[in-house]
mmCIF file of C-alpha atoms and ligand atoms in Angstrom:
data_model
loop_
_atom_site.group_PDB
_atom_site.id
_atom_site.type_symbol
_atom_site.label_atom_id
_atom_site.label_comp_id
_atom_site.label_asym_id
_atom_site.label_seq_id
_atom_site.Cartn_x
_atom_site.Cartn_y
_atom_site.Cartn_z
ATOM 1 C CA MET W 1 8.836 -14.678 -12.560
ATOM 2 C CA ILE W 2 7.412 -13.797 -9.229
ATOM 3 C CA THR W 3 10.006 -12.879 -6.703
ATOM 4 C CA PRO W 4 8.878 -13.690 -3.252
ATOM 5 C CA PHE W 5 9.783 -11.881 -0.134
ATOM 6 C CA LEU W 6 9.573 -8.200 -0.459
ATOM 7 C CA LEU W 7 9.243 -5.693 2.177
ATOM 8 C CA VAL W 8 7.706 -2.471 1.122
ATOM 9 C CA LEU W 9 8.045 0.799 2.915
ATOM 10 C CA SER W 10 5.069 2.873 2.304
ATOM 11 C CA ILE W 11 3.044 5.887 3.078
ATOM 12 C CA PHE W 12 -0.005 4.114 1.956
ATOM 13 C CA THR W 13 -3.539 4.985 2.754
ATOM 14 C CA VAL W 14 -6.448 2.764 2.139
ATOM 15 C CA ALA W 15 -9.939 3.996 2.919
ATOM 16 C CA THR W 16 -11.211 3.258 6.353
ATOM 17 C CA ARG W 17 -11.331 -0.476 6.306
ATOM 18 C CA ALA W 18 -10.751 -2.831 9.128
ATOM 19 C CA GLY W 19 -8.471 -5.318 7.437
ATOM 20 C CA LYS W 20 -4.852 -5.146 6.365
ATOM 21 C CA ARG W 21 -4.602 -8.332 4.347
ATOM 22 C CA GLY W 22 -4.131 -8.507 0.610
ATOM 23 C CA LEU W 23 -3.953 -11.100 -2.147
ATOM 24 C CA THR W 24 -0.877 -11.566 -4.313
ATOM 25 C CA TRP W 25 -2.870 -12.790 -7.262
ATOM 26 C CA THR W 26 -1.348 -14.799 -10.103
ATOM 27 C CA PHE W 27 -2.636 -14.723 -13.660
ATOM 28 C CA TYR W 28 -3.156 -18.490 -13.639
ATOM 29 C CA ASP W 29 -5.379 -18.429 -10.608
ATOM 30 C CA GLY W 30 -9.066 -18.234 -11.381
ATOM 31 C CA SER W 31 -10.347 -18.668 -7.866
ATOM 32 C CA LEU W 32 -10.766 -15.882 -5.408
ATOM 33 C CA VAL W 33 -12.516 -17.451 -2.492
ATOM 34 C CA LEU W 34 -11.153 -14.889 -0.062
ATOM 35 C CA ASN W 35 -12.384 -11.894 -1.989
ATOM 36 C CA ASN W 36 -15.425 -10.761 -0.105
ATOM 37 C CA GLY W 37 -13.698 -7.518 0.828
ATOM 38 C CA ASP W 38 -15.733 -7.145 3.970
ATOM 39 C CA GLY W 39 -13.366 -8.870 6.323
ATOM 40 C CA GLN W 40 -9.642 -8.830 6.840
ATOM 41 C CA VAL W 41 -8.838 -9.208 3.140
ATOM 42 C CA VAL W 42 -9.092 -5.799 1.496
ATOM 43 C CA ALA W 43 -6.577 -5.474 -1.364
ATOM 44 C CA ILE W 44 -5.248 -7.306 -4.404
ATOM 45 C CA TYR W 45 -2.544 -6.882 -7.034
ATOM 46 C CA ASP W 46 -1.699 -9.047 -10.014
ATOM 47 C CA TYR W 47 1.656 -7.766 -11.401
ATOM 48 C CA GLU W 48 -0.169 -5.938 -14.201
ATOM 49 C CA THR W 49 -2.125 -2.780 -14.905
ATOM 50 C CA PHE W 50 -5.350 -4.638 -15.658
ATOM 51 C CA LEU W 51 -7.766 -6.177 -13.222
ATOM 52 C CA PRO W 52 -7.505 -9.920 -12.586
ATOM 53 C CA PRO W 53 -9.583 -11.632 -15.269
ATOM 54 C CA THR W 54 -11.735 -13.645 -12.932
ATOM 55 C CA THR W 55 -15.283 -14.543 -13.735
ATOM 56 C CA GLY W 56 -16.484 -13.391 -10.334
ATOM 57 C CA GLY W 57 -14.678 -10.021 -10.434
ATOM 58 C CA ILE W 58 -12.656 -8.922 -7.443
ATOM 59 C CA GLY W 59 -15.448 -8.206 -5.048
ATOM 60 C CA ASN W 60 -14.797 -5.125 -2.983
ATOM 61 C CA LEU W 61 -11.057 -5.530 -2.914
ATOM 62 C CA GLY W 62 -8.922 -2.491 -3.639
ATOM 63 C CA PHE W 63 -6.893 -3.164 -6.777
ATOM 64 C CA ILE W 64 -3.287 -1.936 -6.992
ATOM 65 C CA GLY W 65 -1.948 -1.565 -10.545
ATOM 66 C CA MET W 66 1.629 -2.630 -11.173
ATOM 67 C CA GLN W 67 3.674 -1.361 -14.132
ATOM 68 C CA ARG W 68 6.120 -4.241 -13.735
ATOM 69 C CA CYS W 69 7.930 -3.646 -17.043
ATOM 70 C CA MET W 70 9.155 -0.479 -18.757
ATOM 71 C CA ASP W 71 6.829 -1.482 -21.578
ATOM 72 C CA CYS W 72 5.354 -4.875 -22.413
ATOM 73 C CA PRO W 73 2.349 -6.262 -24.271
ATOM 74 C CA SER W 74 0.365 -7.096 -21.139
ATOM 75 C CA SER W 75 0.979 -3.710 -19.540
ATOM 76 C CA PRO W 76 1.856 -1.265 -22.322
ATOM 77 C CA ILE W 77 3.335 1.934 -21.005
ATOM 78 C CA SER W 78 1.262 3.882 -23.535
ATOM 79 C CA GLN W 79 -1.837 2.673 -21.720
ATOM 80 C CA LEU W 80 -0.729 3.188 -18.148
ATOM 81 C CA PHE W 81 -2.404 6.534 -17.695
ATOM 82 C CA SER W 82 -5.640 5.577 -19.439
ATOM 83 C CA ARG W 83 -5.882 2.299 -17.532
ATOM 84 C CA TRP W 84 -5.442 4.190 -14.308
ATOM 85 C CA GLN W 85 -8.056 6.718 -15.407
ATOM 86 C CA SER W 86 -10.623 4.057 -16.086
ATOM 87 C CA GLN W 87 -9.831 1.953 -13.010
ATOM 88 C CA ARG W 88 -8.795 4.625 -10.500
ATOM 89 C CA TRP W 89 -6.313 2.736 -8.363
ATOM 90 C CA ALA W 90 -5.098 4.554 -5.278
ATOM 91 C CA THR W 91 -1.572 3.233 -5.726
ATOM 92 C CA VAL W 92 0.797 2.113 -8.456
ATOM 93 C CA PHE W 93 3.628 -0.369 -8.054
ATOM 94 C CA THR W 94 6.515 -0.123 -10.539
ATOM 95 C CA LEU W 95 9.313 -2.161 -12.191
ATOM 96 C CA ASN W 96 9.844 -5.725 -11.052
ATOM 97 C CA GLU W 97 13.501 -6.618 -10.428
ATOM 98 C CA PRO W 98 15.045 -4.050 -12.771
ATOM 99 C CA ASP W 99 18.412 -4.757 -11.118
ATOM 100 C CA LEU W 100 18.355 -8.312 -12.516
ATOM 101 C CA ASN W 101 16.866 -7.338 -15.853
ATOM 102 C CA GLY W 102 19.633 -5.109 -17.140
ATOM 103 C CA ILE W 103 17.844 -1.804 -16.524
ATOM 104 C CA SER W 104 20.226 0.883 -15.362
ATOM 105 C CA PRO W 105 19.272 3.126 -12.436
ATOM 106 C CA ALA W 106 19.690 6.163 -14.685
ATOM 107 C CA SER W 107 17.366 4.868 -17.388
ATOM 108 C CA ALA W 108 14.858 3.817 -14.748
ATOM 109 C CA ALA W 109 14.943 7.317 -13.275
ATOM 110 C CA THR W 110 14.269 8.906 -16.660
ATOM 111 C CA TRP W 111 11.500 6.420 -17.364
ATOM 112 C CA TYR W 112 9.981 6.960 -13.943
ATOM 113 C CA MET W 113 9.909 10.743 -14.210
ATOM 114 C CA LYS W 114 8.268 10.577 -17.602
ATOM 115 C CA ASN W 115 5.720 7.856 -16.965
ATOM 116 C CA ILE W 116 5.090 7.453 -13.257
ATOM 117 C CA ASN W 117 5.408 11.008 -11.924
ATOM 118 C CA PRO W 118 2.271 12.171 -13.780
ATOM 119 C CA LEU W 119 0.023 9.724 -11.948
ATOM 120 C CA PRO W 120 -1.681 11.637 -9.129
ATOM 121 C CA ILE W 121 -1.688 8.672 -6.766
ATOM 122 C CA LYS W 122 0.635 6.887 -4.338
ATOM 123 C CA LYS W 123 3.720 5.526 -6.060
ATOM 124 C CA ALA W 124 6.248 2.834 -5.269
ATOM 125 C CA LEU W 125 9.818 2.877 -6.477
ATOM 126 C CA PRO W 126 10.856 -0.216 -8.463
ATOM 127 C CA ALA W 127 11.012 -3.526 -6.633
ATOM 128 C CA VAL W 128 14.581 -4.755 -6.606
ATOM 129 C CA SER W 129 15.844 -8.215 -5.805
ATOM 130 C CA SER W 130 17.400 -9.096 -2.493
ATOM 131 C CA SER W 131 20.869 -9.217 -4.067
ATOM 132 C CA ALA W 132 23.621 -7.830 -1.876
ATOM 133 C CA THR W 133 25.925 -7.361 -4.874
ATOM 134 C CA SER W 134 26.980 -3.799 -5.499
ATOM 135 C CA GLY W 135 24.849 -2.303 -8.265
ATOM 136 C CA LYS W 136 21.992 -4.666 -7.445
ATOM 137 C CA GLY W 137 19.377 -4.806 -4.731
ATOM 138 C CA LEU W 138 19.290 -1.806 -2.457
ATOM 139 C CA SER W 139 22.401 -0.266 -3.972
ATOM 140 C CA TRP W 140 20.511 -0.165 -7.303
ATOM 141 C CA VAL W 141 17.700 1.708 -5.548
ATOM 142 C CA SER W 142 20.004 4.253 -4.019
ATOM 143 C CA GLU W 143 21.659 4.814 -7.396
ATOM 144 C CA MET W 144 18.245 5.394 -8.889
ATOM 145 C CA ILE W 145 17.336 7.836 -6.151
ATOM 146 C CA ASN W 146 20.592 9.675 -6.866
ATOM 147 C CA ALA W 147 19.812 9.732 -10.574
ATOM 148 C CA CYS W 148 16.376 11.135 -9.780
ATOM 149 C CA ALA W 149 18.002 14.029 -7.944
ATOM 150 C CA GLY W 150 14.808 14.819 -6.117
ATOM 151 C CA ARG W 151 12.662 14.757 -9.239
ATOM 152 C CA CYS W 152 11.007 11.365 -8.821
ATOM 153 C CA SER W 153 7.863 11.506 -6.801
ATOM 154 C CA PHE W 154 7.391 8.410 -4.655
ATOM 155 C CA ASP W 155 5.613 7.377 -1.526
ATOM 156 C CA TYR W 156 7.338 4.157 -0.776
ATOM 157 C CA ILE W 157 10.272 1.922 -1.435
ATOM 158 C CA ASN W 158 10.260 -1.794 -2.080
ATOM 159 C CA LEU W 159 12.881 -3.545 -0.005
ATOM 160 C CA SER W 160 13.596 -7.167 -0.735
ATOM 161 C CA SER W 161 14.459 -9.417 2.046
ATOM 162 C CA SER W 162 14.514 -13.083 2.723
ATOM 163 C CA VAL W 163 11.619 -13.857 4.936
ATOM 164 C CA ALA W 164 13.681 -15.299 7.671
ATOM 165 C CA SER W 165 14.982 -11.804 8.175
ATOM 166 C CA VAL W 166 11.612 -10.112 8.017
ATOM 167 C CA CYS W 167 11.784 -9.983 11.731
ATOM 168 C CA LYS W 168 10.131 -7.554 14.034
ATOM 169 C CA LYS W 169 13.370 -5.731 14.594
ATOM 170 C CA LEU W 170 13.812 -5.111 10.895
ATOM 171 C CA LEU W 171 10.257 -3.881 10.557
ATOM 172 C CA ARG W 172 10.674 -1.489 13.405
ATOM 173 C CA ARG W 173 13.913 -0.203 11.956
ATOM 174 C CA CYS W 174 12.461 0.261 8.477
ATOM 175 C CA HIS W 175 9.413 2.090 9.512
ATOM 176 C CA LYS W 176 11.057 5.230 10.832
ATOM 177 C CA GLY W 177 7.828 7.137 10.768
ATOM 178 C CA HIS W 178 6.653 5.668 7.460
ATOM 179 C CA ASN W 179 3.862 3.210 7.165
ATOM 180 C CA LEU W 180 4.714 -0.180 5.753
ATOM 181 C CA VAL W 181 3.174 -2.430 3.173
ATOM 182 C CA ILE W 182 4.641 -5.909 3.108
ATOM 183 C CA THR W 183 4.344 -7.924 -0.077
ATOM 184 C CA GLU W 184 5.078 -11.536 -0.822
ATOM 185 C CA PHE W 185 6.201 -12.974 2.425
ATOM 186 C CA ALA W 186 6.367 -16.560 3.680
ATOM 187 C CA LEU W 187 8.887 -18.894 5.195
ATOM 188 C CA GLN W 188 11.381 -20.134 2.626
ATOM 189 C CA ASN W 189 10.483 -23.775 2.019
ATOM 190 C CA PRO W 190 10.445 -24.854 5.653
ATOM 191 C CA ALA W 191 11.025 -28.511 6.515
ATOM 192 C CA GLY W 192 7.695 -28.497 8.339
ATOM 193 C CA GLY W 193 5.818 -27.624 5.152
ATOM 194 C CA GLN W 194 2.315 -26.262 5.449
ATOM 195 C CA ALA W 195 2.120 -26.744 9.218
ATOM 196 C CA ALA W 196 5.230 -24.626 9.661
ATOM 197 C CA GLN W 197 3.791 -21.919 7.402
ATOM 198 C CA VAL W 198 0.541 -21.919 9.369
ATOM 199 C CA ALA W 199 2.432 -21.472 12.622
ATOM 200 C CA PHE W 200 4.541 -18.711 11.096
ATOM 201 C CA PHE W 201 1.622 -16.797 9.601
ATOM 202 C CA ARG W 202 -0.442 -17.106 12.739
ATOM 203 C CA GLN W 203 2.309 -15.370 14.659
ATOM 204 C CA ALA W 204 3.148 -12.939 11.890
ATOM 205 C CA PHE W 205 -0.474 -11.849 11.395
ATOM 206 C CA GLN W 206 -0.858 -11.236 15.076
ATOM 207 C CA PHE W 207 2.240 -9.076 15.130
ATOM 208 C CA LEU W 208 1.364 -7.214 11.928
ATOM 209 C CA ASP W 209 -2.226 -6.574 12.993
ATOM 210 C CA GLY W 210 -0.955 -5.048 16.194
ATOM 211 C CA ALA W 211 1.707 -2.875 14.561
ATOM 212 C CA PRO W 212 0.073 0.488 13.883
ATOM 213 C CA TYR W 213 2.621 1.397 11.184
ATOM 214 C CA VAL W 214 1.773 -1.653 9.066
ATOM 215 C CA THR W 215 -1.000 -0.755 6.644
ATOM 216 C CA LEU W 216 -1.258 -3.787 4.400
ATOM 217 C CA TYR W 217 0.382 -7.154 4.053
ATOM 218 C CA PHE W 218 0.315 -9.740 1.259
ATOM 219 C CA PRO W 219 1.298 -13.338 2.089
ATOM 220 C CA PHE W 220 2.802 -15.341 -0.747
ATOM 221 C CA VAL W 221 0.666 -16.529 -2.554
ATOM 222 C CA ALA W 222 -2.991 -16.549 -3.594
ATOM 223 C CA THR W 223 -2.976 -19.752 -5.600
ATOM 224 C CA SER W 224 -3.003 -23.537 -5.127
ATOM 225 C CA PRO W 225 -0.013 -25.903 -4.882
ATOM 226 C CA SER W 226 -0.646 -27.570 -8.235
ATOM 227 C CA LEU W 227 -1.059 -24.254 -10.070
ATOM 228 C CA LEU W 228 2.063 -22.826 -8.457
ATOM 229 C CA ARG W 229 4.121 -25.887 -9.381
ATOM 230 C CA LYS W 230 2.836 -25.819 -12.930
ATOM 231 C CA ASN W 231 3.136 -22.098 -13.619
ATOM 232 C CA ASP W 232 6.012 -20.994 -11.422
ATOM 233 C CA PRO W 233 8.203 -24.055 -10.788
ATOM 234 C CA SER W 234 11.139 -22.011 -9.541
ATOM 235 C CA GLY W 235 8.921 -20.087 -7.137
ATOM 236 C CA ALA W 236 7.417 -23.361 -5.964
ATOM 237 C CA SER W 237 10.795 -24.884 -5.239
ATOM 238 C CA PHE W 238 12.121 -21.728 -3.591
ATOM 239 C CA VAL W 239 9.194 -21.152 -1.240
ATOM 240 C CA GLY W 240 7.555 -24.558 -1.272
ATOM 241 C CA THR W 241 3.809 -24.877 -1.731
ATOM 242 C CA GLY W 242 2.831 -24.896 1.941
ATOM 243 C CA SER W 243 2.049 -21.180 1.971
ATOM 244 C CA CYS W 244 -0.522 -21.338 -0.851
ATOM 245 C CA LEU W 245 -3.802 -19.782 0.234
ATOM 246 C CA TYR W 246 -5.909 -22.302 -1.679
ATOM 247 C CA ASN W 247 -6.153 -26.066 -1.874
ATOM 248 C CA ASP W 248 -6.032 -27.718 -5.274
ATOM 249 C CA ASN W 249 -9.824 -27.913 -5.269
ATOM 250 C CA GLY W 250 -10.095 -24.140 -4.791
ATOM 251 C CA SER W 251 -11.163 -24.072 -1.164
ATOM 252 C CA ALA W 252 -9.168 -22.090 1.382
ATOM 253 C CA SER W 253 -6.096 -23.938 2.642
ATOM 254 C CA PRO W 254 -5.176 -23.868 6.327
ATOM 255 C CA VAL W 255 -3.051 -20.801 5.538
ATOM 256 C CA GLY W 256 -5.916 -19.265 3.567
ATOM 257 C CA ALA W 257 -8.241 -19.920 6.478
ATOM 258 C CA LEU W 258 -6.073 -17.643 8.606
ATOM 259 C CA MET W 259 -6.739 -14.793 6.180
ATOM 260 C CA SER W 260 -10.400 -14.349 6.891
HETATM 261 C C1 NAG O 1 7.399 -5.103 -4.652
HETATM 262 O O1 NAG O 1 7.944 -6.041 -5.498
HETATM 263 C C2 NAG O 1 7.206 -7.201 -5.630
HETATM 264 C C3 NAG O 1 7.893 -8.123 -6.575
HETATM 265 O O2 NAG O 1 8.441 -7.467 -7.592
HETATM 266 C C4 NAG O 1 5.854 -6.893 -6.132
HETATM 267 O O3 NAG O 1 5.106 -8.033 -6.153
HETATM 268 C C5 NAG O 1 5.230 -5.870 -5.277
HETATM 269 O O4 NAG O 1 4.034 -5.541 -5.805
HETATM 270 C C6 NAG O 1 6.126 -4.696 -5.213
HETATM 271 N N1 NAG O 1 5.582 -3.687 -4.437
HETATM 272 C C7 NAG O 1 5.768 -2.464 -4.789
HETATM 273 C C8 NAG O 1 5.243 -1.513 -3.841
HETATM 274 O O5 NAG O 1 6.328 -2.157 -5.808
HETATM 275 C C1 NAG O 2 -10.784 -29.719 -0.818
HETATM 276 O O1 NAG O 2 -9.485 -30.146 -0.489
HETATM 277 C C2 NAG O 2 -9.192 -30.119 0.877
HETATM 278 C C3 NAG O 2 -7.726 -30.460 1.048
HETATM 279 O O2 NAG O 2 -7.368 -31.607 0.386
HETATM 280 C C4 NAG O 2 -10.096 -31.055 1.620
HETATM 281 O O3 NAG O 2 -9.819 -31.024 2.992
HETATM 282 C C5 NAG O 2 -11.520 -30.619 1.383
HETATM 283 O O4 NAG O 2 -12.393 -31.508 1.975
HETATM 284 C C6 NAG O 2 -11.811 -30.542 -0.102
HETATM 285 N N1 NAG O 2 -13.125 -29.951 -0.280
HETATM 286 C C7 NAG O 2 -13.977 -30.433 -1.164
HETATM 287 C C8 NAG O 2 -15.255 -29.705 -1.252
HETATM 288 O O5 NAG O 2 -13.724 -31.384 -1.875
#
């Protein structure tokens, strides 16, 4: 399941491109109308270590591989290095919500050192949930960092956070000299629906574009309302469908129109 609302701290460099916007691409979404890669939209990830299987390719977007599982059929750990070698991503994202999936910080640290350390690219620590329970969320991350004892090489940390709290103050506090990449953000099912999301993103984009320490940001989510409801019903009820970048007919939604 996709977990919306993550805030990623990053020392992340993307070639010299003008834009900072990226697509959170879902496997069920065949359309990529915002993928020209010559405007504000420059990056894409799809929760896997293979490129999105779209007929039109991904244009000039920079793909970010994500080893979301310790090992799974869609992204086998045995193929991580070879997939990177053939695709040459600049960055790898790692485990998705290990704190909710019964993975201990110690086993994640061992796994990370063995499998992620060898990749000579930018690396993100696992993406935890926003749980405030001890042993979950950020406390899971700090336990993992302790278990690593300085031996895990990473460039950024994924911080989960409900979007309402992804406020400017928080961003300023998190950045502390690091650059930030923000993934999966939107208002959480606002009463005003799509219009409220448009107003939010308009303001958010303006702020993020002007913040020199923000390198990339990925609104939630690059799909259409009907596909989101069908394929990720819990995500659709948690976030609503007003932040979808596409209309059901594949054209850019009012939120999507803000992207270009
Ligand atoms: C952060 O976590 C989210 C959800 O798990 C994921 O979509 C995103 O790619 C992650 N980013 C990094 C840097 O791991
Ligand atoms: C696609 O759907 C949107 C939203 O319903 C609508 O405004 C637009 O006219 C449609 N475009 C086409 C080509 O049908």
